Short mmCIF file of C-alpha atoms in Angstrom, two decimals:
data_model
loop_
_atom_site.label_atom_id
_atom_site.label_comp_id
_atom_site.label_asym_id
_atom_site.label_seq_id
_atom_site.Cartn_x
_atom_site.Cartn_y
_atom_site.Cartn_z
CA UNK A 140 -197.21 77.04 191.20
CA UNK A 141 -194.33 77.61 189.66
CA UNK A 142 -194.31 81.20 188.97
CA UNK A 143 -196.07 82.08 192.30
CA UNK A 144 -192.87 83.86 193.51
CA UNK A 145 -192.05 86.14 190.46
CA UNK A 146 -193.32 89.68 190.81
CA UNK A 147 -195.37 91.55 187.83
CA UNK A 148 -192.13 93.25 186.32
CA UNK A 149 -190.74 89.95 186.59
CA UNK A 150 -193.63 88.12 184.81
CA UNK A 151 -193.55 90.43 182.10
CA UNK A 152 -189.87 89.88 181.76
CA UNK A 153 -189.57 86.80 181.30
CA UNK A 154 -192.93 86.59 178.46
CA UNK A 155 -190.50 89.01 176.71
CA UNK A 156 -187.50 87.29 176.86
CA UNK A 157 -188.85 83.40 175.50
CA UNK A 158 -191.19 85.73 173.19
CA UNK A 159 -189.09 87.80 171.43
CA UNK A 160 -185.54 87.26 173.27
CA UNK A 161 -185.37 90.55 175.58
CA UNK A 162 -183.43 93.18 174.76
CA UNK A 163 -180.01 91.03 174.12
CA UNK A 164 -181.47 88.54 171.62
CA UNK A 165 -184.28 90.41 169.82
CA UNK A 166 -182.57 90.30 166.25
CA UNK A 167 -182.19 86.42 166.24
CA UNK A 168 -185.23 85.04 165.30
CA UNK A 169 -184.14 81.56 166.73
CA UNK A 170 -184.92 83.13 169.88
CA UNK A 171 -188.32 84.10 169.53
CA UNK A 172 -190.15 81.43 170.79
CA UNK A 173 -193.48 82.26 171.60
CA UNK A 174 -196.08 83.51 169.51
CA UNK A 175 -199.81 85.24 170.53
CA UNK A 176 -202.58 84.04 168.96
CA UNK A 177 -206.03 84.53 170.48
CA UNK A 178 -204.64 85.94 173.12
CA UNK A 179 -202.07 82.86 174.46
CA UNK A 180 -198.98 82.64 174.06
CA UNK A 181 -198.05 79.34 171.96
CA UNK A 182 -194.95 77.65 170.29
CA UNK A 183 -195.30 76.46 167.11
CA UNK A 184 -191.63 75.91 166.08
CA UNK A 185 -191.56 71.81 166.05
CA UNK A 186 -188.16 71.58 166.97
CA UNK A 187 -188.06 73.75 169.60
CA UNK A 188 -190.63 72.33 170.99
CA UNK A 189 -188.82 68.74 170.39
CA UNK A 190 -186.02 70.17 172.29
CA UNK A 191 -187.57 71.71 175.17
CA UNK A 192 -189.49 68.44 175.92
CA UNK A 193 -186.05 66.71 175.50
CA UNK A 194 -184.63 69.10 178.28
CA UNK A 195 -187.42 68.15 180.57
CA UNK A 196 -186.03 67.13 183.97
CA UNK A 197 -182.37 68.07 183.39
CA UNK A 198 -180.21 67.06 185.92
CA UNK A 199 -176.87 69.45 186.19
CA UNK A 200 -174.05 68.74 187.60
CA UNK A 201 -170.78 69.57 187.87
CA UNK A 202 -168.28 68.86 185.43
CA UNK A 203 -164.63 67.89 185.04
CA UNK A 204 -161.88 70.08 184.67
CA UNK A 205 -158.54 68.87 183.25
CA UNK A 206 -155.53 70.43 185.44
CA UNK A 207 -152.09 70.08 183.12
CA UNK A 208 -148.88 71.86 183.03
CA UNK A 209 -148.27 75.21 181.30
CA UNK A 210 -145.43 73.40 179.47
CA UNK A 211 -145.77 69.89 180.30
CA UNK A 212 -148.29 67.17 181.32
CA UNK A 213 -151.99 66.59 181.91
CA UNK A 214 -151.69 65.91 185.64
CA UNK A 215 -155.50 64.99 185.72
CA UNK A 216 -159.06 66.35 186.38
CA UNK A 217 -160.64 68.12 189.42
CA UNK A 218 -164.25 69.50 190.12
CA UNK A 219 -165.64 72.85 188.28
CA UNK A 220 -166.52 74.13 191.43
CA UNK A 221 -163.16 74.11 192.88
CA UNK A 222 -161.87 75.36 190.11
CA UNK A 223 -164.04 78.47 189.67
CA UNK A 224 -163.22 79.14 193.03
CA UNK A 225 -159.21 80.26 192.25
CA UNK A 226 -158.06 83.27 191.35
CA UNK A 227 -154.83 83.39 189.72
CA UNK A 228 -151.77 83.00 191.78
CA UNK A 229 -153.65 81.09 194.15
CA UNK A 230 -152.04 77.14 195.15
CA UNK A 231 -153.48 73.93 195.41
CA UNK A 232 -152.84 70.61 195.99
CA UNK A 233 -152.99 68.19 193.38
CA UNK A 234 -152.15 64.95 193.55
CA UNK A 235 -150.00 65.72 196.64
CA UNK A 236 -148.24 68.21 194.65
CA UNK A 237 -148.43 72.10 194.98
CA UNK A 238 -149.62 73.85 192.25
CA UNK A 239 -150.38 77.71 191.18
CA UNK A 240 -153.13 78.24 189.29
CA UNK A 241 -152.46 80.43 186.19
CA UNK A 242 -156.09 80.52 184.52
CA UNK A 243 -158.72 78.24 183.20
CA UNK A 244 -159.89 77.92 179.73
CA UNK A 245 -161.73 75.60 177.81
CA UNK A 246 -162.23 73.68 180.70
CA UNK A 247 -158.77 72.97 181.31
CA UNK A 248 -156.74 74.72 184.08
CA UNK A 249 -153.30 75.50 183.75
CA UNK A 250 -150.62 75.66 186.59
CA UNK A 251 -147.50 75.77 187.29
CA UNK A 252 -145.23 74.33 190.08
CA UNK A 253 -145.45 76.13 193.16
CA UNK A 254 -141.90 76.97 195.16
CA UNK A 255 -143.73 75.81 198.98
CA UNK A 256 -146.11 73.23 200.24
CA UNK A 257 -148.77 75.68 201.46
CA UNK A 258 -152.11 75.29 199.32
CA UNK A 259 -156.14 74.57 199.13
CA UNK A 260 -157.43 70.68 199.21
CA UNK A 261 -159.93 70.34 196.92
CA UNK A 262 -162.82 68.01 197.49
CA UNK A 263 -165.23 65.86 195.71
CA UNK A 264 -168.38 67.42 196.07
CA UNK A 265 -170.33 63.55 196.62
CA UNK A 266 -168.10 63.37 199.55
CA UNK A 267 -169.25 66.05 201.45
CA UNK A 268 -172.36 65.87 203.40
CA UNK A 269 -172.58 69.22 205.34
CA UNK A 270 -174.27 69.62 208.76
CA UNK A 271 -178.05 70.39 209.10
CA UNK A 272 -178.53 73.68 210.94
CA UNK A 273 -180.99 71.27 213.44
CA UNK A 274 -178.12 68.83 213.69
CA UNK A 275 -175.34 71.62 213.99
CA UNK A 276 -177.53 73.28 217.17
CA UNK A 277 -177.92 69.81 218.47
CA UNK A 278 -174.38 69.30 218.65
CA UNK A 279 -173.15 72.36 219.65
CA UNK A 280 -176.14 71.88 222.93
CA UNK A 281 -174.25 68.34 223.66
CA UNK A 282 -170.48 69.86 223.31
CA UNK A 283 -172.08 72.38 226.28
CA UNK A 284 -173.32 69.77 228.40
CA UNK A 285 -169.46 68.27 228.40
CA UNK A 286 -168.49 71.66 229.04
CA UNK A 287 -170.34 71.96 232.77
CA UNK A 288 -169.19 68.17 233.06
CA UNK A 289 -172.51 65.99 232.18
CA UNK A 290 -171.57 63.00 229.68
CA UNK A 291 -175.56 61.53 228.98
CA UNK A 292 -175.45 58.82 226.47
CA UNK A 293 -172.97 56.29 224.86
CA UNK A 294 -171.35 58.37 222.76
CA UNK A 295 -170.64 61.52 224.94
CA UNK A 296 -169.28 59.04 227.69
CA UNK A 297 -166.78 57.59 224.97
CA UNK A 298 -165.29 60.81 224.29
CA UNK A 299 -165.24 62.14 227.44
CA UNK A 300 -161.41 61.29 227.79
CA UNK A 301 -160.74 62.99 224.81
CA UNK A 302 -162.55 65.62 225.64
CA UNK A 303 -161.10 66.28 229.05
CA UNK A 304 -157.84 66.38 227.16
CA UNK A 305 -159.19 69.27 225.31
CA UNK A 306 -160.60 70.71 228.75
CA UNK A 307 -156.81 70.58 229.82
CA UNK A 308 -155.38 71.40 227.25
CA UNK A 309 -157.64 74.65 225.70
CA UNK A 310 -161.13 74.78 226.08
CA UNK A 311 -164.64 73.29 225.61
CA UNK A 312 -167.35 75.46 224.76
CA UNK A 313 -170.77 75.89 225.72
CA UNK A 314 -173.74 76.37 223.31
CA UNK A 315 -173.05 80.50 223.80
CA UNK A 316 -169.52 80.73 223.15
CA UNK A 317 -167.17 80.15 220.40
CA UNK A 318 -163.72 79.26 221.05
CA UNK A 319 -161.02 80.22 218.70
CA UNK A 320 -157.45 78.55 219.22
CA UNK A 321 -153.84 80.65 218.88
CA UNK A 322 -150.87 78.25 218.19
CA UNK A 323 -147.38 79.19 216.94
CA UNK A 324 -145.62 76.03 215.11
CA UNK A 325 -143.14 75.61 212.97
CA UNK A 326 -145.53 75.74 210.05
CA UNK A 327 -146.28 79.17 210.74
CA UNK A 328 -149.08 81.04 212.87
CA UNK A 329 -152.39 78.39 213.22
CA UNK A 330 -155.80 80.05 213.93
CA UNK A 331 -158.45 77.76 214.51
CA UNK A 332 -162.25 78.50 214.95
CA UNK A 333 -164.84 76.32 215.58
CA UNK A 334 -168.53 77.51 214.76
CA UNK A 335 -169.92 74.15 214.40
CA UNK A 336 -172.01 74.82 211.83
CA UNK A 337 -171.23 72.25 209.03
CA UNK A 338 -168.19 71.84 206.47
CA UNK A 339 -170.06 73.59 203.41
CA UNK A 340 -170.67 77.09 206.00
CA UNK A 341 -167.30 76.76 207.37
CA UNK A 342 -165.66 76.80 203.88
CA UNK A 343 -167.17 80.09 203.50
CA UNK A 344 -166.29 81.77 206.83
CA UNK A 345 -162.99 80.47 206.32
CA UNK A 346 -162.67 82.49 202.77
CA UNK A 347 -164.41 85.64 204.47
CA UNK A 348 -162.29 85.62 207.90
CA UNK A 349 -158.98 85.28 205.30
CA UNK A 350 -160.33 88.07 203.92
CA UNK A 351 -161.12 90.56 206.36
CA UNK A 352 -157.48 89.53 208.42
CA UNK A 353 -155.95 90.40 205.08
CA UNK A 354 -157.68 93.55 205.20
CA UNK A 355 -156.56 94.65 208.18
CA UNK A 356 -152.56 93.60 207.30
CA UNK A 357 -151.82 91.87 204.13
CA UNK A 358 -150.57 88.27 204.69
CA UNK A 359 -151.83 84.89 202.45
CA UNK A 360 -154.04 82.40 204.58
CA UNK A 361 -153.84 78.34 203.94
CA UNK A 362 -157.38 77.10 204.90
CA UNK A 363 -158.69 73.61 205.81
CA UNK A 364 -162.21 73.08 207.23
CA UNK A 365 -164.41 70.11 208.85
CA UNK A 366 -168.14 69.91 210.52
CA UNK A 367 -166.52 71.22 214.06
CA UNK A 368 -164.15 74.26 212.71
CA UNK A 369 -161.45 75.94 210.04
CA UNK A 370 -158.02 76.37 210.17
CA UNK A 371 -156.30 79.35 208.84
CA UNK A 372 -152.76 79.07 208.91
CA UNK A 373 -150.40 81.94 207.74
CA UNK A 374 -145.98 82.66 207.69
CA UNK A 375 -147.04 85.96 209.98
CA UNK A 376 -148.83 86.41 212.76
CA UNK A 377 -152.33 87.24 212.29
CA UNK A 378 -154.18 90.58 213.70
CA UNK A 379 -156.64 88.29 215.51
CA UNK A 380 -156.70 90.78 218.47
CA UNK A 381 -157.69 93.53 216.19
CA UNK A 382 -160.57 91.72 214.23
CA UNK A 383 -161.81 90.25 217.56
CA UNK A 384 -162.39 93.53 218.65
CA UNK A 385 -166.13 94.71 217.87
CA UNK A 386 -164.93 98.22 217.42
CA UNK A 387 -163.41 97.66 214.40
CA UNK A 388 -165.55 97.94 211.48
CA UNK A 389 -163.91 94.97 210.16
CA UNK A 390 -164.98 92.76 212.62
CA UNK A 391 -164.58 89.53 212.24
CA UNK A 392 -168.07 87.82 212.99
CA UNK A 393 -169.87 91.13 211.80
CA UNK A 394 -172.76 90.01 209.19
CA UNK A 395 -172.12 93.43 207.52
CA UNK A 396 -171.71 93.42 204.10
CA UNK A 397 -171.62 89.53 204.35
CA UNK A 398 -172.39 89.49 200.34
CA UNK A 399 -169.48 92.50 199.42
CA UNK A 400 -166.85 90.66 200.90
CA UNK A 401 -167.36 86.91 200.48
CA UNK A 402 -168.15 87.87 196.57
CA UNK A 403 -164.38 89.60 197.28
CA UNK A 404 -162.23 86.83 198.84
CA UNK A 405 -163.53 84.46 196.17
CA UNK A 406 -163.76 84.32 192.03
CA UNK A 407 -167.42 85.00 192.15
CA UNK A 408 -167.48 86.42 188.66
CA UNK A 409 -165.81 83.04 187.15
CA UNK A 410 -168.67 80.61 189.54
CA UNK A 411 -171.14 82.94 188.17
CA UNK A 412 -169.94 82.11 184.44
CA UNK A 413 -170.22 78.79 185.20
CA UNK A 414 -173.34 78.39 187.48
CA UNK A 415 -175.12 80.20 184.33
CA UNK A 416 -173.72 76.81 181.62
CA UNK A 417 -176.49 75.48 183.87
CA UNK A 418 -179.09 78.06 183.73
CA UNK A 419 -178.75 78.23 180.13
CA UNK A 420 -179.76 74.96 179.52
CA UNK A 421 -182.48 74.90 181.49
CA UNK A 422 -183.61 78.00 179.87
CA UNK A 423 -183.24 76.62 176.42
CA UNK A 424 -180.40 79.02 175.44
CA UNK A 425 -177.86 76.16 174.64
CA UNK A 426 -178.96 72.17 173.92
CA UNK A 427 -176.95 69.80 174.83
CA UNK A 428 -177.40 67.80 172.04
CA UNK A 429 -178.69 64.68 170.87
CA UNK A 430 -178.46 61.39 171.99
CA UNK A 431 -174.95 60.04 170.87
CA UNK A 432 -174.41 63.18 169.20
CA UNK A 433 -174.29 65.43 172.44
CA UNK A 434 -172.14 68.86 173.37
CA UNK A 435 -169.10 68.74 175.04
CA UNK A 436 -168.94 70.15 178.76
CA UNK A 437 -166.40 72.62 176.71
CA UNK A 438 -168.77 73.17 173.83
CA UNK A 439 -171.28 73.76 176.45
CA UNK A 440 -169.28 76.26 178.35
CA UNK A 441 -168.13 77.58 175.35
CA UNK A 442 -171.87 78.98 174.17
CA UNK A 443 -173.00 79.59 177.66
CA UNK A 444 -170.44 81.99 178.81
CA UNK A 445 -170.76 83.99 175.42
CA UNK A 446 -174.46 84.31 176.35
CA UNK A 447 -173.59 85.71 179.89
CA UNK A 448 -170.78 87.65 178.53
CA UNK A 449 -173.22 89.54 175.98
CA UNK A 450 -175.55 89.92 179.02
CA UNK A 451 -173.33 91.75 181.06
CA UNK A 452 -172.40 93.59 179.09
CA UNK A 453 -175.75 94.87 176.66
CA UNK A 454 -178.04 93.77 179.38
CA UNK A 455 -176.91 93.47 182.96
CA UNK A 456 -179.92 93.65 184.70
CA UNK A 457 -180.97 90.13 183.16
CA UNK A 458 -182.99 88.12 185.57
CA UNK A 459 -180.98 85.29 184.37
CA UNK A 460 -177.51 86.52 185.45
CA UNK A 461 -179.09 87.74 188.88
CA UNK A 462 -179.70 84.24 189.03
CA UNK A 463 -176.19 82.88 188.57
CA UNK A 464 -174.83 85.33 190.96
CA UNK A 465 -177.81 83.88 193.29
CA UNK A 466 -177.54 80.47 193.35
CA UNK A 467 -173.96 81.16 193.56
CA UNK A 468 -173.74 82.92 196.96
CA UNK A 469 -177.37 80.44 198.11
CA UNK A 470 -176.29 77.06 196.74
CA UNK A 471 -172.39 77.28 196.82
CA UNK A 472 -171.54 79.43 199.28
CA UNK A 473 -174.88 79.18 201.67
CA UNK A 474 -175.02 82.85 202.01
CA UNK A 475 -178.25 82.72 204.08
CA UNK A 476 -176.57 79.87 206.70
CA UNK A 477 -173.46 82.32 206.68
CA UNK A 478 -175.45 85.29 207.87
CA UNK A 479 -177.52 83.33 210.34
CA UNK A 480 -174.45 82.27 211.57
CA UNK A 481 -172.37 85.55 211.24
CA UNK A 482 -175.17 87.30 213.58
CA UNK A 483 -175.14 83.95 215.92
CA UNK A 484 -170.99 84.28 216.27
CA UNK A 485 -171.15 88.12 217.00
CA UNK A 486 -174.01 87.59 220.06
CA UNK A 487 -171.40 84.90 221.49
CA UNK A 488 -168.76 84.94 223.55
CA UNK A 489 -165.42 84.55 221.98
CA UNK A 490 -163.12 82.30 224.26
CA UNK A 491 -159.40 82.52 223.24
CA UNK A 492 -156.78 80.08 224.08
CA UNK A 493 -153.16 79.64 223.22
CA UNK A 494 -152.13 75.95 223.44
CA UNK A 495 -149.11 74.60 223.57
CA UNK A 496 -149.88 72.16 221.63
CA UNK A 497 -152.38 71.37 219.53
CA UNK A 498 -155.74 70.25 220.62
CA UNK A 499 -157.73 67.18 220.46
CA UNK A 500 -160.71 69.50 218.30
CA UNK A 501 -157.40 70.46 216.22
CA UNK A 502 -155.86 67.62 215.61
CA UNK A 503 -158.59 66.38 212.40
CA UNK A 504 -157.78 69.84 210.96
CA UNK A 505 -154.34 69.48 210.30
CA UNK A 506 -154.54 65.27 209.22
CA UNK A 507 -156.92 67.00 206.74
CA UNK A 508 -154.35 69.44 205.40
CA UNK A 509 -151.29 67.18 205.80
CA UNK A 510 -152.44 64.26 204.12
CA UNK A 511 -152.41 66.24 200.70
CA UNK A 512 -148.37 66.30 200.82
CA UNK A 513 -146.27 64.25 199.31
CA UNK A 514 -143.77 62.76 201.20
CA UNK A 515 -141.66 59.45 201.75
CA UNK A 516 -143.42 58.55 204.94
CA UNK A 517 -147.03 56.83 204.43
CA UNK A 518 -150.17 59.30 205.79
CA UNK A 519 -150.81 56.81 208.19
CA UNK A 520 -147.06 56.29 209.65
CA UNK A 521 -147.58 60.61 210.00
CA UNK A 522 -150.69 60.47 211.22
CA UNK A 523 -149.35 57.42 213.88
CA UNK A 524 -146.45 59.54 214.67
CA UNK A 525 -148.56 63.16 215.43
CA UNK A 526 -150.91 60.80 217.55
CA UNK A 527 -148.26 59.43 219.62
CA UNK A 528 -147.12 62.51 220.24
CA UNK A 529 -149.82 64.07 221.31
CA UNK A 530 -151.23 60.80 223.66
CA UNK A 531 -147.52 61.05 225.48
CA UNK A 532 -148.51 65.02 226.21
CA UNK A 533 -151.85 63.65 227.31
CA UNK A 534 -149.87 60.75 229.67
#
């Protein structure tokens, strides 16, 4: 059923809100939906109840963002959901150029140039398909059995050169252990970590470990993540000593206040403005329109954030804003993955190495982050030219 899950406040909350609008909405008569007669709760307004069954089945999805110049150009468009992730003064790459983001409005973010090549890559959310937690444990069981030296099956034994280089070199862990990698370039200070737990999770540690190093000594973090780990690479050397050390109440694979401080290191107010365009269509608090006659995605945003403004602000305890903030942290940021995994990484054993070089399990990490700079050599000459280096280290 669909309401099985909703408590009795909860019930009665939401009867009052698509009867009369709640608290926020009571003086508009448009949202007054329902009326009681005989004991039932009907509609009788023929066009809402056209447009409700013409919102049956909506499919959301994220839309597209226009990045331009303060004072110049439209440079082109980029997912929402990168988007709502930047706070201002934070750089991207775009295009293969750097950009600082200045703010978004009207569905169009505005930047300006920014002075290094240090920055986020945003990604197309339809090319990510995270890790299962099943397949995640799976894998991390098969790196183990390489660890102690077993190679069963096809595709173990074709790595197993590569990943004796990585034995050599650093490190391969076993299924209890999570090995975090030290290495001093001339990019700056690279701290790699590899929980194995899926792109979409490590995204979020990433954010949160940024965070809690920053809290400790205040330095800016350039992340990249895959399935197998994260990068964080910094100008200064990071306190990873201190934040290793489960003393410290800012510990870095502590689960406490999991929700406090990844709601911190990201813009979790702005996703929450713009997970609830979504909610409020589905809700019936803004139509999209007609067919051939539809809303804008700005339109759209436009009436939708108004609504959550006025809600946070007259009404904040609004089931539907706890579920922005919700499916934020859940669907976005996987908070229930990141504290499964938060209390998995603290009951490990952390394994720190310092390579000289970097490491076969490193290696995708920074291809990921590279290939977003522009340059006069081809990605693929680069990416030639860091693998030839590294197979003459390997002889």
């Amino acid at each position: 059923r669909a309401y099985a899950g909703l408590t009795s406040d909860e019930w009665e909350w939401t009867l009052r809100f698509v009867g009369t609008g709640g608290e926020s909405l009571g003086a508009y008569p448009e949202y007054a939906r329902l009326e009681v007669e005989d004991g039932r709760h009907v509609l009788n307004d023929r066009e809402q109840a056209r447009r409700h069954r013409m919102s049956i089945g909506t499919i959301v999805s994220d839309a597209a963002i226009v990045v331009q110049y303060l004072r110049g150009r439209v440079l082109g468009s980029i997912e929402e959901s990168f988007v709502a992730r930047l706070k201002p003064g934070d750089r991207f790459f775009f295009g293969g150029v750097p950009l600082e983001f200045v703010r978004v409005r009207d569905m169009r973010a505005w930047v300006c140039r920014a002075p290094n090549t240090r920055g986020a890559i945003p990604r197309w959310m339809g090319s990510r398909m995270p890790l299962s937690g099943e397949l995640a444990h799976l894998l991390r069981a098969r790196l183990g059995e390489a660890a102690d030296g077993r190679y069963r099956g096809p595709e173990l034994t074709a790595l197993e050169p590569l990943l004796e280089i990585q034995r050599r070199w650093s490190a391969i862990p076993h299924a209890d252990q999570v090995l975090v990698e030290r290495v001093k370039s001339r990019d700056g200070w690279h701290v790699f970590i590899y929980p194995l737990e899926g792109r979409l999770v490590h995204e979020g540690l990433a954010a949160l470990f940024a965070y809690r190093m920053s809290l400790v000594q205040p330095m800016s973090f350039v992340m990249s993540s895959n399935d197998w780990g994260m990068e964080l690479l910094s100008p200064d050397e990071p306190p990873l000593d201190a934040v290793l050390d489960v003393r410290n109440d800012l510990f870095l694979f502590s689960p406490d206040k999991l929700a406090e401080h990844i709601t911190a290191s990201l813009n979790a107010a702005e996703m929450a403005k713009r997970q609830f365009r979504d909610i409020a269509r589905v809700a019936g608090l803004v139509f999209p329109g007609f067919p051939r006659s539809g809303k804008t995605a700005r339109q759209l945003q436009a009436s939708s954030g108004l609504f959550f403004d006025v809600f946070m602000k007259y009404e904040p305890d609004n089931l539907l804003i706890a579920q922005a903030h919700r499916e934020v942290l859940e669907r976005q940021l996987e908070r229930s993955r990141l504290g499964t995994t938060l209390q998995r990484l603290a009951q490990a054993t952390v394994v720190i190495t310092e390579p000289r070089r970097f490491s076969p399990l490193s290696f995708p990490l920074l291809v990921d982050r590279t290939r977003n700079k522009v340059s006069s050599e081809r990605l693929s000459d680069r990416i030639k030219r860091m693998q030839l280096v590294l197979e003459r280290a390997a002889g």
